[in-house]
Tab-separated table of C-alpha atoms and ligand atoms in Angstrom:
chain	number	residue	atom	x	y	z
A	1	UNK	CA	4.148	-14.234	-24.193
A	2	UNK	CA	7.708	-13.661	-25.435
A	3	UNK	CA	9.379	-10.290	-24.915
A	4	UNK	CA	12.340	-9.713	-27.235
A	5	UNK	CA	14.587	-7.272	-25.428
A	6	UNK	CA	17.943	-6.507	-23.933
A	7	UNK	CA	18.543	-5.888	-20.261
A	8	UNK	CA	18.773	-2.194	-19.412
A	9	UNK	CA	16.420	-1.023	-22.188
A	10	UNK	CA	14.046	1.463	-20.582
A	11	UNK	CA	11.497	0.911	-23.357
A	12	UNK	CA	11.482	-2.857	-22.749
A	13	UNK	CA	11.253	-2.236	-18.999
A	14	UNK	CA	7.885	-0.515	-19.550
A	15	UNK	CA	6.499	-3.735	-20.999
A	16	UNK	CA	7.936	-5.985	-18.283
A	17	UNK	CA	6.404	-3.778	-15.570
A	18	UNK	CA	2.992	-3.931	-17.266
A	19	UNK	CA	3.178	-7.714	-17.587
A	20	UNK	CA	4.082	-8.069	-13.901
A	21	UNK	CA	1.366	-5.659	-12.762
A	22	UNK	CA	-1.227	-7.546	-14.791
A	23	UNK	CA	0.051	-10.941	-13.669
A	24	UNK	CA	0.691	-12.184	-17.213
A	25	UNK	CA	3.293	-14.940	-17.633
A	26	UNK	CA	6.102	-14.085	-20.033
A	27	UNK	CA	9.560	-15.118	-21.145
A	28	UNK	CA	12.387	-12.675	-21.817
A	29	UNK	CA	14.030	-13.455	-25.158
A	30	UNK	CA	17.425	-11.747	-25.122
A	31	UNK	CA	18.502	-9.786	-28.188
A	32	UNK	CA	22.071	-8.509	-28.330
A	33	UNK	CA	22.235	-4.740	-27.986
A	34	UNK	CA	24.660	-4.662	-30.948
A	35	UNK	CA	23.515	-3.255	-34.296
A	36	UNK	CA	24.439	-6.550	-35.985
A	37	UNK	CA	21.752	-8.344	-33.987
A	38	UNK	CA	19.133	-5.565	-33.985
A	39	UNK	CA	19.473	-4.981	-37.730
A	40	UNK	CA	19.736	-8.660	-38.681
A	41	UNK	CA	17.140	-9.938	-41.182
A	42	UNK	CA	15.650	-12.176	-38.458
A	43	UNK	CA	15.099	-9.303	-36.049
A	44	UNK	CA	13.970	-6.847	-38.767
A	45	UNK	CA	11.278	-9.380	-39.646
A	46	UNK	CA	9.921	-8.861	-36.111
A	47	UNK	CA	10.405	-5.080	-36.095
A	48	UNK	CA	11.449	-3.305	-39.302
A	49	UNK	CA	12.825	-0.446	-37.119
A	50	UNK	CA	15.267	-2.868	-35.497
A	51	UNK	CA	14.464	-1.795	-31.946
A	52	UNK	CA	13.370	-3.537	-28.769
A	53	UNK	CA	10.920	-4.310	-27.260
A	54	UNK	CA	8.939	-6.634	-29.487
A	55	UNK	CA	6.390	-9.104	-28.151
A	56	UNK	CA	5.203	-12.364	-29.644
A	57	UNK	CA	1.878	-13.621	-28.337
A	58	UNK	CA	1.159	-16.833	-30.195
A	59	UNK	CA	1.350	-15.773	-33.840
A	60	UNK	CA	0.847	-12.106	-33.010
A	61	UNK	CA	3.928	-9.844	-33.206
A	62	UNK	CA	3.983	-6.257	-31.937
A	63	UNK	CA	6.695	-3.610	-31.563
A	64	UNK	CA	6.592	-0.156	-29.890
A	65	UNK	CA	6.364	-0.185	-26.120
A	66	UNK	CA	3.241	2.012	-25.854
A	67	UNK	CA	1.395	-0.024	-28.501
A	68	UNK	CA	2.297	-3.110	-26.468
A	69	UNK	CA	0.888	-1.518	-23.294
A	70	UNK	CA	-2.375	-0.795	-25.158
A	71	UNK	CA	-2.507	-4.381	-26.436
A	72	UNK	CA	-1.877	-5.825	-22.972
A	73	UNK	CA	-4.487	-3.564	-21.431
A	74	UNK	CA	-7.165	-4.626	-23.919
A	75	UNK	CA	-6.314	-8.297	-23.451
A	76	UNK	CA	-5.893	-8.194	-19.673
A	77	UNK	CA	-8.065	-5.290	-18.505
A	78	UNK	CA	-7.294	-5.392	-14.782
A	79	UNK	CA	-5.870	-3.259	-13.361
A	80	UNK	CA	-6.620	-0.744	-16.114
A	81	UNK	CA	-3.595	1.160	-17.408
A	82	UNK	CA	-5.515	3.660	-19.534
A	83	UNK	CA	-7.950	4.961	-16.938
A	84	UNK	CA	-11.501	4.268	-15.851
A	85	UNK	CA	-13.157	7.173	-17.698
A	86	UNK	CA	-12.855	9.094	-20.959
A	87	UNK	CA	-11.337	12.048	-19.097
A	88	UNK	CA	-8.691	9.847	-17.485
A	89	UNK	CA	-7.872	8.098	-20.776
A	90	UNK	CA	-7.367	11.487	-22.420
A	91	UNK	CA	-5.041	12.723	-19.680
A	92	UNK	CA	-3.041	9.508	-19.693
A	93	UNK	CA	-2.557	9.588	-23.475
A	94	UNK	CA	-1.615	13.261	-23.358
A	95	UNK	CA	1.067	12.548	-20.742
A	96	UNK	CA	2.392	9.571	-22.722
A	97	UNK	CA	2.554	11.452	-26.013
A	98	UNK	CA	4.068	14.516	-24.376
A	99	UNK	CA	6.825	12.403	-22.838
A	100	UNK	CA	7.535	10.237	-25.867
A	101	UNK	CA	7.337	13.020	-28.465
A	102	UNK	CA	9.259	15.721	-26.607
A	103	UNK	CA	11.346	14.121	-23.844
A	104	UNK	CA	12.231	10.421	-23.952
A	105	UNK	CA	14.229	10.387	-27.182
A	106	UNK	CA	16.330	13.404	-26.124
A	107	UNK	CA	17.131	11.820	-22.766
A	108	UNK	CA	17.966	8.430	-24.237
A	109	UNK	CA	19.763	9.456	-27.426
A	110	UNK	CA	21.475	12.644	-26.240
A	111	UNK	CA	22.335	11.732	-22.623
A	112	UNK	CA	21.949	8.047	-21.760
A	113	UNK	CA	23.330	6.290	-24.830
A	114	UNK	CA	26.456	8.489	-25.171
A	115	UNK	CA	27.267	7.990	-21.473
A	116	UNK	CA	26.626	4.233	-21.505
A	117	UNK	CA	28.693	3.808	-24.672
A	118	UNK	CA	31.805	5.627	-23.444
A	119	UNK	CA	31.244	8.854	-25.409
A	120	UNK	CA	30.762	11.168	-22.428
A	121	UNK	CA	33.924	13.202	-23.048
A	122	UNK	CA	33.586	13.232	-26.852
A	123	UNK	CA	29.977	14.463	-26.707
A	124	UNK	CA	30.244	16.581	-23.545
A	125	UNK	CA	28.673	19.722	-25.035
A	126	UNK	CA	25.563	18.050	-26.468
A	127	UNK	CA	25.116	15.982	-23.294
A	128	UNK	CA	25.312	19.151	-21.175
A	129	UNK	CA	22.762	20.913	-23.404
A	130	UNK	CA	20.329	17.978	-23.198
A	131	UNK	CA	20.825	17.745	-19.423
A	132	UNK	CA	20.066	21.468	-19.048
A	133	UNK	CA	16.848	20.989	-21.035
A	134	UNK	CA	15.959	17.936	-18.937
A	135	UNK	CA	15.804	20.080	-15.755
A	136	UNK	CA	12.620	21.788	-16.969
A	137	UNK	CA	11.077	18.445	-17.935
A	138	UNK	CA	11.908	16.910	-14.554
A	139	UNK	CA	10.321	19.926	-12.868
A	140	UNK	CA	7.162	19.407	-14.973
A	141	UNK	CA	7.028	15.734	-13.967
A	142	UNK	CA	7.572	16.727	-10.323
A	143	UNK	CA	4.575	19.086	-10.585
A	144	UNK	CA	2.505	16.429	-12.412
A	145	UNK	CA	2.842	13.837	-9.629
A	146	UNK	CA	2.131	16.302	-6.802
A	147	UNK	CA	-1.723	16.211	-6.817
A	148	UNK	CA	-2.314	12.418	-6.828
A	149	UNK	CA	1.133	10.856	-6.451
A	150	UNK	CA	0.867	9.515	-10.035
A	151	UNK	CA	1.646	11.157	-13.367
A	152	UNK	CA	-1.769	11.472	-14.989
A	153	UNK	CA	-4.534	9.801	-12.978
A	154	UNK	CA	-5.573	9.075	-9.370
A	155	UNK	CA	-4.022	5.586	-9.713
A	156	UNK	CA	-1.013	4.075	-11.414
A	157	UNK	CA	-1.455	4.226	-15.197
A	158	UNK	CA	0.381	3.587	-18.427
A	159	UNK	CA	1.800	7.121	-18.121
A	160	UNK	CA	3.734	6.068	-14.994
A	161	UNK	CA	5.022	2.933	-16.719
A	162	UNK	CA	6.111	4.994	-19.728
A	163	UNK	CA	7.987	7.635	-17.726
A	164	UNK	CA	9.428	5.662	-14.802
A	165	UNK	CA	11.953	3.389	-16.589
A	166	UNK	CA	13.302	6.318	-18.580
A	167	UNK	CA	13.769	8.375	-15.382
A	168	UNK	CA	15.586	5.388	-13.832
A	169	UNK	CA	17.831	5.036	-16.872
A	170	UNK	CA	18.585	8.784	-16.812
A	171	UNK	CA	19.427	8.676	-13.086
A	172	UNK	CA	21.720	5.688	-13.626
A	173	UNK	CA	23.517	7.352	-16.530
A	174	UNK	CA	23.952	10.565	-14.527
A	175	UNK	CA	25.603	8.562	-11.734
A	176	UNK	CA	28.284	7.033	-13.968
A	177	UNK	CA	31.786	8.355	-13.201
A	178	UNK	CA	32.167	9.722	-16.763
A	179	UNK	CA	28.921	11.671	-16.345
A	180	UNK	CA	29.898	13.056	-12.955
A	181	UNK	CA	32.899	14.655	-14.633
A	182	UNK	CA	30.488	16.628	-16.845
A	183	UNK	CA	28.725	18.251	-13.846
A	184	UNK	CA	25.267	17.825	-15.356
A	185	UNK	CA	23.564	19.123	-12.248
A	186	UNK	CA	21.038	16.257	-12.275
A	187	UNK	CA	22.037	14.548	-9.041
A	188	UNK	CA	20.865	13.979	-6.419
A	189	UNK	CA	17.707	13.671	-8.481
A	190	UNK	CA	15.585	12.904	-5.424
A	191	UNK	CA	16.696	15.975	-3.496
A	192	UNK	CA	16.096	18.284	-6.463
A	193	UNK	CA	12.652	16.929	-7.375
A	194	UNK	CA	11.098	15.642	-4.111
A	195	UNK	CA	7.574	14.830	-5.369
A	196	UNK	CA	9.132	12.823	-8.159
A	197	UNK	CA	11.342	11.162	-5.522
A	198	UNK	CA	8.271	10.003	-3.566
A	199	UNK	CA	6.742	8.696	-6.812
A	200	UNK	CA	9.972	6.842	-7.668
A	201	UNK	CA	10.115	5.336	-4.181
A	202	UNK	CA	6.527	4.103	-4.505
A	203	UNK	CA	7.263	2.399	-7.814
A	204	UNK	CA	10.588	1.046	-6.551
A	205	UNK	CA	8.758	-0.560	-3.589
A	206	UNK	CA	6.459	-2.542	-5.905
A	207	UNK	CA	7.231	-6.263	-6.333
A	208	UNK	CA	7.055	-5.669	-10.111
A	209	UNK	CA	10.131	-3.430	-9.818
A	210	UNK	CA	12.277	-6.016	-8.031
A	211	UNK	CA	11.202	-8.682	-10.515
A	212	UNK	CA	12.056	-6.560	-13.559
A	213	UNK	CA	15.125	-4.620	-12.352
A	214	UNK	CA	17.616	-5.086	-15.197
A	215	UNK	CA	19.716	-8.216	-14.681
A	216	UNK	CA	22.676	-6.453	-16.266
A	217	UNK	CA	22.505	-3.635	-13.717
A	218	UNK	CA	22.250	-6.227	-10.913
A	219	UNK	CA	25.485	-7.760	-12.138
A	220	UNK	CA	27.228	-4.376	-12.246
A	221	UNK	CA	25.802	-3.425	-8.799
A	222	UNK	CA	27.147	-6.660	-7.298
A	223	UNK	CA	30.604	-6.080	-8.791
A	224	UNK	CA	30.778	-2.447	-7.595
B	301	GSH	N1	9.657	4.066	-29.579
B	301	GSH	C1	10.261	2.794	-29.287
B	301	GSH	C2	11.709	3.019	-28.856
B	301	GSH	C3	12.466	1.718	-28.719
B	301	GSH	C4	13.967	1.943	-28.609
B	301	GSH	O1	14.516	3.015	-28.901
B	301	GSH	N2	14.651	0.881	-28.176
B	301	GSH	C5	16.086	0.945	-28.041
B	301	GSH	C6	16.535	0.232	-26.768
B	301	GSH	S1	16.194	1.172	-25.314
B	301	GSH	C7	16.731	0.181	-29.191
B	301	GSH	O2	16.300	-0.906	-29.534
B	301	GSH	N3	17.791	0.778	-29.763
B	301	GSH	C8	18.560	0.121	-30.756
B	301	GSH	C9	18.748	0.947	-31.998
B	301	GSH	O3	18.115	2.001	-32.113
B	301	GSH	O4	19.536	0.523	-32.832
B	301	GSH	C10	9.455	2.069	-28.197
B	301	GSH	O5	8.797	2.771	-27.407
B	301	GSH	O6	9.432	0.826	-28.160
């Protein structure tokens, strides 16, 4: 299975984690993060939205990280990512839709991307507003993981794989020197949201995490 992606994409990270957890062999096909590559005719033929991730499984092409998780789960059912009962499936989908419809885009587009692309000072006000709104969402996630240690079910599910990479990307952006100057009041994330911290630690201890940790971040970590 080919995964078209760029290193550091939280949405692509969801798919890599699922592939690792299900023990499916895959190859990362790097796409440049630049608009020229993402909006090239070749890439638009794979995903008309011009976004990663996209998978190719034989002749089958699929974009949208959550759709890809559903595809992988149907094709490789163990361990199940969408629950073992109707009630669990419902809760998992609710958590996924809640996060992707109301949270993920704001975090990525209003906080992460401006910080990672050197626009922290220019967009300080909108970043601060989005960070303030993110506090309530982080508190909700902290409360969600308290009962079982996972977001939506008694075991790891697609909801965890949907939320986790985006939390990691947010935490990394908040730690950038440019972001620190904005005093976003997000860090230390683990001290402010301790149940979420325990959940992060559990996911970070999984072999799938080490195997999918963004290569680009590794390079920056080594140079720091
Ligand atoms: N809803 C999509 C979001 C994908 C997405 O926003 N990917 C980002 C990378 S993290 C991207 O390709 N951005 C490039 C662009 O929008 O031009 C999914 O879940 O796959």
